[in-house]
mmCIF file of C-alpha atoms in Angstrom:
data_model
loop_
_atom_site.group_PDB
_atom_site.id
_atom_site.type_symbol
_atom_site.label_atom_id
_atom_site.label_comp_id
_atom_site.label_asym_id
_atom_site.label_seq_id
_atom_site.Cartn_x
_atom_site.Cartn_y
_atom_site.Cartn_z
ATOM 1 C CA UNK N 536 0.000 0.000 0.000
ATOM 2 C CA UNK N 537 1.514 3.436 -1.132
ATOM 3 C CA UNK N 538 1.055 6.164 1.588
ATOM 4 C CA UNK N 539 -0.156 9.315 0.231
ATOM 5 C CA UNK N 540 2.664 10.636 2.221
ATOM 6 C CA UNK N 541 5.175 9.168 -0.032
ATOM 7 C CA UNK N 542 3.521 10.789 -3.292
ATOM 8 C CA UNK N 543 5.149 14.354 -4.616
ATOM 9 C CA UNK N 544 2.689 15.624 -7.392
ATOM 10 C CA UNK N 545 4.711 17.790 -9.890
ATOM 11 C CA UNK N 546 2.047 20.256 -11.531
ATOM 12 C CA UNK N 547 3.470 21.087 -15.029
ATOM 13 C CA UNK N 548 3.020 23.921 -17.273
ATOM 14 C CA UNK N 549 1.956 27.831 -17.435
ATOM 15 C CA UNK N 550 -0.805 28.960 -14.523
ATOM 16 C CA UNK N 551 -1.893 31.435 -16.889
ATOM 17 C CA UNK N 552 -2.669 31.954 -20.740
ATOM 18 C CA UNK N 553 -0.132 31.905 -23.154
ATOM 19 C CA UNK N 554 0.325 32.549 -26.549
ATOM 20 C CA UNK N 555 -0.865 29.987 -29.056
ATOM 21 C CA UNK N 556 -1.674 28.020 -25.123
ATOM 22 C CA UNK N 557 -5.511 29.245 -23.841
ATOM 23 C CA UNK N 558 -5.841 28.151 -20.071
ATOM 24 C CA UNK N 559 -8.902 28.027 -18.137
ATOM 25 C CA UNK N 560 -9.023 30.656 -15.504
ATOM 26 C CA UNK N 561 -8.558 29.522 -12.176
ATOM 27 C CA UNK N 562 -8.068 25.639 -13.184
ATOM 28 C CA UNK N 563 -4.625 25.129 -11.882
ATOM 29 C CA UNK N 564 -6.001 26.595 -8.267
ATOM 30 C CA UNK N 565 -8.517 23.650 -9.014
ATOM 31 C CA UNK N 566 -6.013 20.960 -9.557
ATOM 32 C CA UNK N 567 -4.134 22.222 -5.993
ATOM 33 C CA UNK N 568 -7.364 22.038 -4.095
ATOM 34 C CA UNK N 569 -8.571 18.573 -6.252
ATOM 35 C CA UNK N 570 -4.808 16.904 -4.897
ATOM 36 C CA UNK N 571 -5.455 18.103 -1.322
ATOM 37 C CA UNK N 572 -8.743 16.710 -1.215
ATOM 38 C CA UNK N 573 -8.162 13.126 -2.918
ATOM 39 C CA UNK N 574 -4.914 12.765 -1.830
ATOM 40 C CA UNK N 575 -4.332 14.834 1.640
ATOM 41 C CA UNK N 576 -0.815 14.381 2.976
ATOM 42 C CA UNK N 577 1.188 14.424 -0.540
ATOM 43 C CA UNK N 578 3.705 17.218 -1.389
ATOM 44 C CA UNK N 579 2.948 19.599 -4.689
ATOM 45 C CA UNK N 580 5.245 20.801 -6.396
ATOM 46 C CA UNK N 581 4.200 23.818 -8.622
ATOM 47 C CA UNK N 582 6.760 23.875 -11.922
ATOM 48 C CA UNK N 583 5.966 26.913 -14.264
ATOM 49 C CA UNK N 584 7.233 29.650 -15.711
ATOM 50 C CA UNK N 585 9.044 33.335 -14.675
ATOM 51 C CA UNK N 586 6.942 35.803 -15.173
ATOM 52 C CA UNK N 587 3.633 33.286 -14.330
ATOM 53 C CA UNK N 588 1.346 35.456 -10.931
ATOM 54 C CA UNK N 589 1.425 32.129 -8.176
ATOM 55 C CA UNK N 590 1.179 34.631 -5.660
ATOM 56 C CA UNK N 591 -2.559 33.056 -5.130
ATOM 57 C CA UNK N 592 -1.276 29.113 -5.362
ATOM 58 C CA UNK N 593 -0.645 27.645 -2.197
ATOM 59 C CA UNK N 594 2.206 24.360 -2.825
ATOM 60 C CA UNK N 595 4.882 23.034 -0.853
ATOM 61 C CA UNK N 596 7.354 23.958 -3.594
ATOM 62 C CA UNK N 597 7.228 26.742 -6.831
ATOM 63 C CA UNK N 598 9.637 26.508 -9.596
ATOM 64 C CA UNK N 599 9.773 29.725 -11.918
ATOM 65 C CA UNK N 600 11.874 27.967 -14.949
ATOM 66 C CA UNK N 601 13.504 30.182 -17.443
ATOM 67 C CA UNK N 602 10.788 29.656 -20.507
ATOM 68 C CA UNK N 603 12.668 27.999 -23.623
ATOM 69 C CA UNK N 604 9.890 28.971 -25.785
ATOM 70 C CA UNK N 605 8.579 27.028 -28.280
ATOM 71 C CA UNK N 606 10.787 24.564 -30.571
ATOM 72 C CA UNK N 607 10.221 24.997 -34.374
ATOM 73 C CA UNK N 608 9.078 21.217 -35.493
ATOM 74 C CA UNK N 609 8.407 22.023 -39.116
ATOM 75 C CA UNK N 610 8.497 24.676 -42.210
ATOM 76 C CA UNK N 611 5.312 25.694 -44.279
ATOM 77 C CA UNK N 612 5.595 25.989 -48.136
ATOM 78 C CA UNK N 613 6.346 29.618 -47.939
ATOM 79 C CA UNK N 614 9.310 28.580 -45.138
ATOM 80 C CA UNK N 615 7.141 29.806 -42.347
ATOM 81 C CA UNK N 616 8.498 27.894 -39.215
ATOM 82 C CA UNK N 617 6.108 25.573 -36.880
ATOM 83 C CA UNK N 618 7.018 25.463 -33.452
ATOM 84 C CA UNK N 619 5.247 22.841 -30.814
ATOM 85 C CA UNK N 620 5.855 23.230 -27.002
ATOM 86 C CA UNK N 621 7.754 19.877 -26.680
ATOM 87 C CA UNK N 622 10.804 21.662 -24.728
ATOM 88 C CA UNK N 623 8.509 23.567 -22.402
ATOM 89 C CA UNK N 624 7.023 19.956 -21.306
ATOM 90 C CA UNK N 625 10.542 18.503 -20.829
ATOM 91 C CA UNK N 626 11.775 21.643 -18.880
ATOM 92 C CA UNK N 627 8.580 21.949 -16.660
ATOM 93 C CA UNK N 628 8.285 18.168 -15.853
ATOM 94 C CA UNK N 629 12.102 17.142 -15.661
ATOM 95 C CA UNK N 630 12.690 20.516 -13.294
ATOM 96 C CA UNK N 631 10.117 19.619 -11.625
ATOM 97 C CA UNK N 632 11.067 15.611 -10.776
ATOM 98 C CA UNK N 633 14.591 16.555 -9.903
ATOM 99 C CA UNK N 634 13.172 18.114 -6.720
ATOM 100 C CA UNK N 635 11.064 15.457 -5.600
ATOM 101 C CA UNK N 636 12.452 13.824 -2.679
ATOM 102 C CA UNK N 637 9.344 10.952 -1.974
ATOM 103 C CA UNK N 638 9.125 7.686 -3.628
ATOM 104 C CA UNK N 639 6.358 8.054 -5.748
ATOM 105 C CA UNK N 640 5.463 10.425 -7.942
ATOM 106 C CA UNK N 641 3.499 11.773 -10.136
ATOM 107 C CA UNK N 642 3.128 14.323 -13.380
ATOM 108 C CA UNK N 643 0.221 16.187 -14.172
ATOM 109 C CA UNK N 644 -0.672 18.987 -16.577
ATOM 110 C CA UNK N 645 -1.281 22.505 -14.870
ATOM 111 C CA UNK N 646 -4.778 22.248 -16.684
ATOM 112 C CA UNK N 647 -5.762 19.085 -15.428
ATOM 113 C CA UNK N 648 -7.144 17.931 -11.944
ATOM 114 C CA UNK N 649 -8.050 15.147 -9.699
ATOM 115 C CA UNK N 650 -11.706 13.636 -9.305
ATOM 116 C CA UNK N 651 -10.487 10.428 -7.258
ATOM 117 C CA UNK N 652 -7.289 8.476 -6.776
ATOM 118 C CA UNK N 653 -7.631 5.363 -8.244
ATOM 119 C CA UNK N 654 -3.862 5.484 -9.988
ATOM 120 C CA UNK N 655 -2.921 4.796 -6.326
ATOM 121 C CA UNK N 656 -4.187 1.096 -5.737
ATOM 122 C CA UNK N 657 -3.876 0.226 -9.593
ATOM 123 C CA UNK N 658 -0.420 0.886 -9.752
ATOM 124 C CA UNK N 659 0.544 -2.141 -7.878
ATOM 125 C CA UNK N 660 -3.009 -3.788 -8.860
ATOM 126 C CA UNK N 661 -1.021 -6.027 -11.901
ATOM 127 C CA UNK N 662 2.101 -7.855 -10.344
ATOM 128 C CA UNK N 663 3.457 -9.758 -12.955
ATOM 129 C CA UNK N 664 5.571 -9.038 -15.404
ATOM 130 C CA UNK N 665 8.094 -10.361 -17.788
ATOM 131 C CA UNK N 666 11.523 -9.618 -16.881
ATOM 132 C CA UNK N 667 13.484 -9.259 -20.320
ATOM 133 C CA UNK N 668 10.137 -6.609 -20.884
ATOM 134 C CA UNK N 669 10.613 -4.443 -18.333
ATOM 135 C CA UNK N 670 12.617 -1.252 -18.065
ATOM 136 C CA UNK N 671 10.973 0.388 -15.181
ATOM 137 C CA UNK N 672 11.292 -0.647 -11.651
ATOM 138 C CA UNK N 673 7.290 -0.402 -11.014
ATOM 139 C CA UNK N 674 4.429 -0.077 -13.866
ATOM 140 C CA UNK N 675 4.067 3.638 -14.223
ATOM 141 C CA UNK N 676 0.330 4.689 -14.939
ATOM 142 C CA UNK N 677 -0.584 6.312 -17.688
ATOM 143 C CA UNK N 678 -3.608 7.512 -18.986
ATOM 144 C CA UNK N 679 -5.847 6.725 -22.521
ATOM 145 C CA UNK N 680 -6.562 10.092 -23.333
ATOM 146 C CA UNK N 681 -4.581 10.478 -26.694
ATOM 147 C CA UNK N 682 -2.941 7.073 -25.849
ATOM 148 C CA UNK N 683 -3.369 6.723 -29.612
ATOM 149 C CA UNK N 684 -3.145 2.734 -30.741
ATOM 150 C CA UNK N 685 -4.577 3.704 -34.216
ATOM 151 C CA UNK N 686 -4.645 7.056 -36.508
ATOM 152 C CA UNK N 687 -6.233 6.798 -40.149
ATOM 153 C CA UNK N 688 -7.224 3.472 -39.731
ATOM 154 C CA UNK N 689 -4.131 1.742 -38.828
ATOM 155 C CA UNK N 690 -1.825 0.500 -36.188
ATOM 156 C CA UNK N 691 0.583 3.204 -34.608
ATOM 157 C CA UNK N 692 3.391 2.369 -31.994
ATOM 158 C CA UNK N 693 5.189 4.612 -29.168
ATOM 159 C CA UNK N 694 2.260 6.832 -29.082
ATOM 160 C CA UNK N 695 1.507 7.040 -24.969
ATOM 161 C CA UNK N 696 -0.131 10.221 -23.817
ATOM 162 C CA UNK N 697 1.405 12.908 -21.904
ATOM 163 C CA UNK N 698 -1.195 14.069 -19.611
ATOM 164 C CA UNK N 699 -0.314 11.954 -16.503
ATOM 165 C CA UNK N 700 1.778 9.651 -15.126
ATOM 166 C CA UNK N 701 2.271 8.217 -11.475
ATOM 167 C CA UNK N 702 5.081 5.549 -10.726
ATOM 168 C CA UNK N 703 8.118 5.492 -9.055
ATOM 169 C CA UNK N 704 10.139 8.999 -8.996
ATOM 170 C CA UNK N 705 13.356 7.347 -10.515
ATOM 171 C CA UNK N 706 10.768 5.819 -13.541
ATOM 172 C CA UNK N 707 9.167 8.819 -14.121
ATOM 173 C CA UNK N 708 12.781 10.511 -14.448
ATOM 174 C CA UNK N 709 13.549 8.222 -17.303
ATOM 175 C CA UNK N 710 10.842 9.145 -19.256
ATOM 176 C CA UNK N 711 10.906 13.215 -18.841
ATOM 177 C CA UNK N 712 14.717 14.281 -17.899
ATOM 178 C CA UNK N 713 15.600 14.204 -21.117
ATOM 179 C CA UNK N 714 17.781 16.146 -23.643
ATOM 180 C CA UNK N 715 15.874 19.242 -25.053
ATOM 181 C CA UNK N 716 14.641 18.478 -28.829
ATOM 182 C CA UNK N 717 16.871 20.948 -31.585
ATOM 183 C CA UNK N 718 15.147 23.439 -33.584
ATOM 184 C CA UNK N 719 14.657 21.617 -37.225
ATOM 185 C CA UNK N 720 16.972 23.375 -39.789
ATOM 186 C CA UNK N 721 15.351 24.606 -42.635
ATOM 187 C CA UNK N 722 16.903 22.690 -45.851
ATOM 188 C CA UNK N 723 17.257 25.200 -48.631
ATOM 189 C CA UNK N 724 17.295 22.332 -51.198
ATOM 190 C CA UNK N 725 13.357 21.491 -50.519
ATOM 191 C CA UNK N 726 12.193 25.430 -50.361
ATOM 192 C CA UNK N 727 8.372 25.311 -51.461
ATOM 193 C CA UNK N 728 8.332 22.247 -49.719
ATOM 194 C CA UNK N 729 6.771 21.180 -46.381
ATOM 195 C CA UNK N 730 9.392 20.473 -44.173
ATOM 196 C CA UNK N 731 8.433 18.339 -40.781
ATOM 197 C CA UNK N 732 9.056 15.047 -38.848
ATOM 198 C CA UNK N 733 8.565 12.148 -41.458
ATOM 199 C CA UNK N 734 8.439 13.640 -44.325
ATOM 200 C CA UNK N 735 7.207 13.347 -47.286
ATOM 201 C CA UNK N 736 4.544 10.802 -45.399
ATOM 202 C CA UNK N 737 1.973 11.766 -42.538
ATOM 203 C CA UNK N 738 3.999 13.360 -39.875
ATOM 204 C CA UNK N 739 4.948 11.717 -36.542
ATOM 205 C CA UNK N 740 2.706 13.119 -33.686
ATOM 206 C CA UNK N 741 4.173 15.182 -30.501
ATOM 207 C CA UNK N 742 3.735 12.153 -28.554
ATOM 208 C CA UNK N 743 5.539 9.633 -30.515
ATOM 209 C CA UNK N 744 8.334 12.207 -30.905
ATOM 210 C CA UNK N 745 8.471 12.133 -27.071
ATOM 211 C CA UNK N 746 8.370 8.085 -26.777
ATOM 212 C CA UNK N 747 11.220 7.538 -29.060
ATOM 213 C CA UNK N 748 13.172 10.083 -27.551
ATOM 214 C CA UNK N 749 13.400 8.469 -24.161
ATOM 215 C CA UNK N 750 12.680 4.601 -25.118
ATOM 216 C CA UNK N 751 15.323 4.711 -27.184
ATOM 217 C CA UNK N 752 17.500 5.840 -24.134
ATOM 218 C CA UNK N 753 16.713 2.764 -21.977
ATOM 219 C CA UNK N 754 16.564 0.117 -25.114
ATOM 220 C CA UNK N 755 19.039 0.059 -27.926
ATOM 221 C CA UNK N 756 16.827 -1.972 -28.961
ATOM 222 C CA UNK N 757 13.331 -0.469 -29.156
ATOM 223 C CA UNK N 758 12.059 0.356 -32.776
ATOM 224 C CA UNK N 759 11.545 3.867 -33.589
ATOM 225 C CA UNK N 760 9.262 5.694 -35.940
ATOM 226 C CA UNK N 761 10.165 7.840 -38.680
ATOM 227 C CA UNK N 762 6.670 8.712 -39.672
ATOM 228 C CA UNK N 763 3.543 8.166 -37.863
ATOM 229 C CA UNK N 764 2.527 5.107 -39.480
ATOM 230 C CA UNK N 765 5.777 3.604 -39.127
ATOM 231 C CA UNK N 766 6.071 -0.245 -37.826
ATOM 232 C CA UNK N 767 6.788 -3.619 -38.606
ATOM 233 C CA UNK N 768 5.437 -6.605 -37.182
ATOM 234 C CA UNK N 769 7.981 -7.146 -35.119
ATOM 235 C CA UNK N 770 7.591 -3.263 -33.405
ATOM 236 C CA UNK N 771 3.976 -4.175 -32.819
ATOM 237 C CA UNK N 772 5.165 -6.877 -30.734
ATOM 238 C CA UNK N 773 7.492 -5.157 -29.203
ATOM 239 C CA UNK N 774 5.349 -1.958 -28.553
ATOM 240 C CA UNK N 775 2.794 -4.370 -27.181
ATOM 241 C CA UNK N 776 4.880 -6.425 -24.872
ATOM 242 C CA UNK N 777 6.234 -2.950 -23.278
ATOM 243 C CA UNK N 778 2.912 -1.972 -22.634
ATOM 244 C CA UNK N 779 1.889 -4.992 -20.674
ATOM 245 C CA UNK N 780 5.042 -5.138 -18.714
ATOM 246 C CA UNK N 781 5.717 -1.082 -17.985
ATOM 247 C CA UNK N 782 2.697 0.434 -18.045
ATOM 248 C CA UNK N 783 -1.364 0.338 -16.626
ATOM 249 C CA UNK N 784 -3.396 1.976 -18.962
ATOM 250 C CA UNK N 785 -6.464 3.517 -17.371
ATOM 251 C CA UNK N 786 -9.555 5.577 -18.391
ATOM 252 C CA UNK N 787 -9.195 8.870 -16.700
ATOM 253 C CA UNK N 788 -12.676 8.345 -14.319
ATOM 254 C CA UNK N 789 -10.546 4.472 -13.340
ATOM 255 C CA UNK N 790 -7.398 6.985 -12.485
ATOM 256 C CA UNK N 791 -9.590 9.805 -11.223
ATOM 257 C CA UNK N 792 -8.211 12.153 -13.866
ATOM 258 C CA UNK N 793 -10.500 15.630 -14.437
ATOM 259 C CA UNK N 794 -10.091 16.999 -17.873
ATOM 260 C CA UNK N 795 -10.694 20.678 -19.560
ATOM 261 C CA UNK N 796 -13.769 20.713 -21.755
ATOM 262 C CA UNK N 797 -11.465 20.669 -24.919
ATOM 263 C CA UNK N 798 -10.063 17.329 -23.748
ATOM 264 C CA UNK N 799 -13.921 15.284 -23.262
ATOM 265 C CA UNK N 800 -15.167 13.817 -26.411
ATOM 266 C CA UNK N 801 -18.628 13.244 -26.387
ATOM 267 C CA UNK N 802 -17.952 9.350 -26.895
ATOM 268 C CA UNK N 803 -15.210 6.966 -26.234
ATOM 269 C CA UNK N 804 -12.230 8.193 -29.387
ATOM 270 C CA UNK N 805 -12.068 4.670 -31.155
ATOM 271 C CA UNK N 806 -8.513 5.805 -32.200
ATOM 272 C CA UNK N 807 -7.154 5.516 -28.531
ATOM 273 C CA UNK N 808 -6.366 3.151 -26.061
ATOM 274 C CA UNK N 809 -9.047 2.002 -24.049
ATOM 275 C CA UNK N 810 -8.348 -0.220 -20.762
ATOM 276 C CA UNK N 811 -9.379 -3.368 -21.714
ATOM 277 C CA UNK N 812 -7.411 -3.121 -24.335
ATOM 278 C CA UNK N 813 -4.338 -3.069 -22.311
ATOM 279 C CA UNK N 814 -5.648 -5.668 -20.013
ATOM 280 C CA UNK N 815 -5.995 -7.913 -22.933
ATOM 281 C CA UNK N 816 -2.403 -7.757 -23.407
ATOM 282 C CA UNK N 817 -1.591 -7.787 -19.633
ATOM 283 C CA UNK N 818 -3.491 -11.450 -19.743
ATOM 284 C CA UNK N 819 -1.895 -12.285 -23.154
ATOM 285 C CA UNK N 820 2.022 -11.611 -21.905
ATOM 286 C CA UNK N 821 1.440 -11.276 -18.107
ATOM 287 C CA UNK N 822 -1.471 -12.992 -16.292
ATOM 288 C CA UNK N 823 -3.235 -15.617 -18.374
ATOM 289 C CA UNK N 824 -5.693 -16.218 -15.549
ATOM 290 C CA UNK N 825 -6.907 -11.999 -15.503
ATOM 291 C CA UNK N 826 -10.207 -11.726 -16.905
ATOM 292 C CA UNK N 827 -9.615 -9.661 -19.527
ATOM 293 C CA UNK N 828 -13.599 -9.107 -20.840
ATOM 294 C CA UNK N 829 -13.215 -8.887 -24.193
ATOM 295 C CA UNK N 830 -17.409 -8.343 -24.863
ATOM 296 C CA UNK N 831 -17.440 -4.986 -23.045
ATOM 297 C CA UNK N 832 -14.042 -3.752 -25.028
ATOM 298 C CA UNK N 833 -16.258 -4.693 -28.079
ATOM 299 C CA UNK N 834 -19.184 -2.869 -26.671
ATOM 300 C CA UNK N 835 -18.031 0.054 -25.608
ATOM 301 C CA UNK N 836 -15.087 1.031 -28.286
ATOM 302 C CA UNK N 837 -14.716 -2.007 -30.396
ATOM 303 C CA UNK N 838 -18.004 -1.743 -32.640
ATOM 304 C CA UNK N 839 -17.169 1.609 -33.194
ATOM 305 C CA UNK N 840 -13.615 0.868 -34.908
ATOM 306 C CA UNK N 841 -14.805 -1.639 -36.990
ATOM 307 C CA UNK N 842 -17.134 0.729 -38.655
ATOM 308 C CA UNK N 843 -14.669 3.475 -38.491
ATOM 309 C CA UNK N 844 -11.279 2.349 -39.475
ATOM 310 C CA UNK N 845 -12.026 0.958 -42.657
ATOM 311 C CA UNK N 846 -12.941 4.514 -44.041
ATOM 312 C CA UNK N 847 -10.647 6.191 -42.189
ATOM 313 C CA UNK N 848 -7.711 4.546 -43.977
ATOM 314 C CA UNK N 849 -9.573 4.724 -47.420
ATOM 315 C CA UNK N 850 -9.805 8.132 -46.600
ATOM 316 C CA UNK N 851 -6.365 8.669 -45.741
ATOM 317 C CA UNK N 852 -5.059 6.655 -48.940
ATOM 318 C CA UNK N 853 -7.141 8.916 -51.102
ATOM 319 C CA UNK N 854 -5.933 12.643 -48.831
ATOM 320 C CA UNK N 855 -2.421 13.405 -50.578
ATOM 321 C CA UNK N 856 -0.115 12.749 -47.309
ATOM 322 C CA UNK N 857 0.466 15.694 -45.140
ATOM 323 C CA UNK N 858 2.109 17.664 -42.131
#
């Protein structure tokens, strides 16, 4: 049983609007008050930005980073840069981790907030594991919003989200204290082009670009992706084997996980990772005896993709490939 004592929450991310970032007033004052009330006794750790007003946030610790600004990821036709805020995460997170001094931890977006703490039992809920699998000391949980295990139809690999994780400190340090990503150099050779991650096929998403990045740190090993759809059969193996020995996938009402409006679909995305769908391969590599209830996964998601997916990647073979 983890104490709630020995959880440091690092809240990650701007307290106020940015540009190109909105933020809902007054949620990260929500998230503090949501982590006091679900999980009374744990440290918070605030890590955002000089510059950001906290004067109103009460946490045990605030961290006013130096902003790196946003890295340019891509070029338009006209060579008008794209920038993504993938070095702002790393900074926030990673600054934020190095000053936790309790075993478990865990990393959630300034714009998020608790409604329960169910990542705290399921953590250690699924104790086996395969040995040659596993890179982390504990599973780390992680949640299925834009967990993506499809896009256009088909399979994708290395695509976990990044809106929470909770785990051992030392895990969750392997996966954020990472080297900050380079600016991409515009190449004068394909002016008029588009210029981006994976080019000239569909583009690799933020969070594959973060997956790689840090799996390929712990696993010489591990596949990579060069484009979104990237994979063989043997990385779909290999994607799914890491999964059911690192990882416990939950729906954010199983982890207790509140979410901005933006972030709630209206049903179930049939694109992302549901639970059961991890649990499947939890009993499949794992724990052959774990009813894994493949009828509900059908029921609730499952129907949905086989409808779906089917145009999805007719429509994506027809769409000229794109950034």
């Amino acid at each position: 049983m983890i104490a709630n004592s020995d959880i440091t929450f690092v809240i990650q991310g701007p307290v106020q609007a940015l540009p190109g970032r909105d933020q809902p007033l007054g949620v990260t004052a929500k998230c503090i008050a949501s982590i006091r009330q679900f999980v009374p006794g744990a440290k918070i750790i605030l890590s955002t930005w000089q510059g950001q007003d906290c004067s109103a946030l009460q946490v045990d610790t605030l961290l006013l980073n130096q902003d790196p600004g946003a890295n340019i990821v891509s070029y338009a036709e006209d060579g008008t840069p794209g920038r993504l805020n993938f070095n702002r995460q790393i900074v926030s997170t990673a600054a934020g981790l190095r000053e936790v001094t309790t075993p478990y931890a865990v990393k959630i977006r300034s714009d998020n907030f608790l409604t329960g703490n169910g990542f705290i039992t399921a953590q250690q809920a699924y104790p086996h594991r395969l040995k040659q699998d596993s890179v982390f000391q504990e599973r780390v949980v992680v949640n299925t919003s834009y967990f993506r295990r499809y896009a256009e139809g088909q399979r994708v690999i290395l695509h976990p989200s990044d809106f929470f994780y909770f785990g051992r400190t030392e895990d969750l340090l392997k996966i954020w204290d990472l080297p900050l990503f380079a600016d991409r150099v515009f190449d004068p050779a394909k002016a008029g082009q588009k210029q981006y991650d994976g080019a000239p096929v569909t583009a690799t998403h933020a969070e594959q670009c973060y997956c790689r990045h840090w799996l390929a740190l712990l696993d010489k090993n591990a596949p990579t992706v060069n484009h979104r759809h990237d994979k063989t059969a043997e990385s779909l193996i290999y994607w799914d084997r890491f999964m059911a020995s690192n990882f416990v996938v939950l729906e954010p009402e199983q982890i207790g996980l509140g979410l901005i409006e933006r972030f709630i679909p209206k049903a179930k995305r049939p694109n992302e990772m549901s639970h059961y769908d991890w649990l499947k391969l939890y009993k499949q590599y794992c724990d052959p005896s774990i009813d894994a209830k493949s009828l509900h996964n059908f029921l609730t998601v499952g129907w949905r993709r086989a409808i779906k997916f089917p145009f999805s990647y007719l429509k994506f073979k027809i769409a000229k490939p794109h950034h």
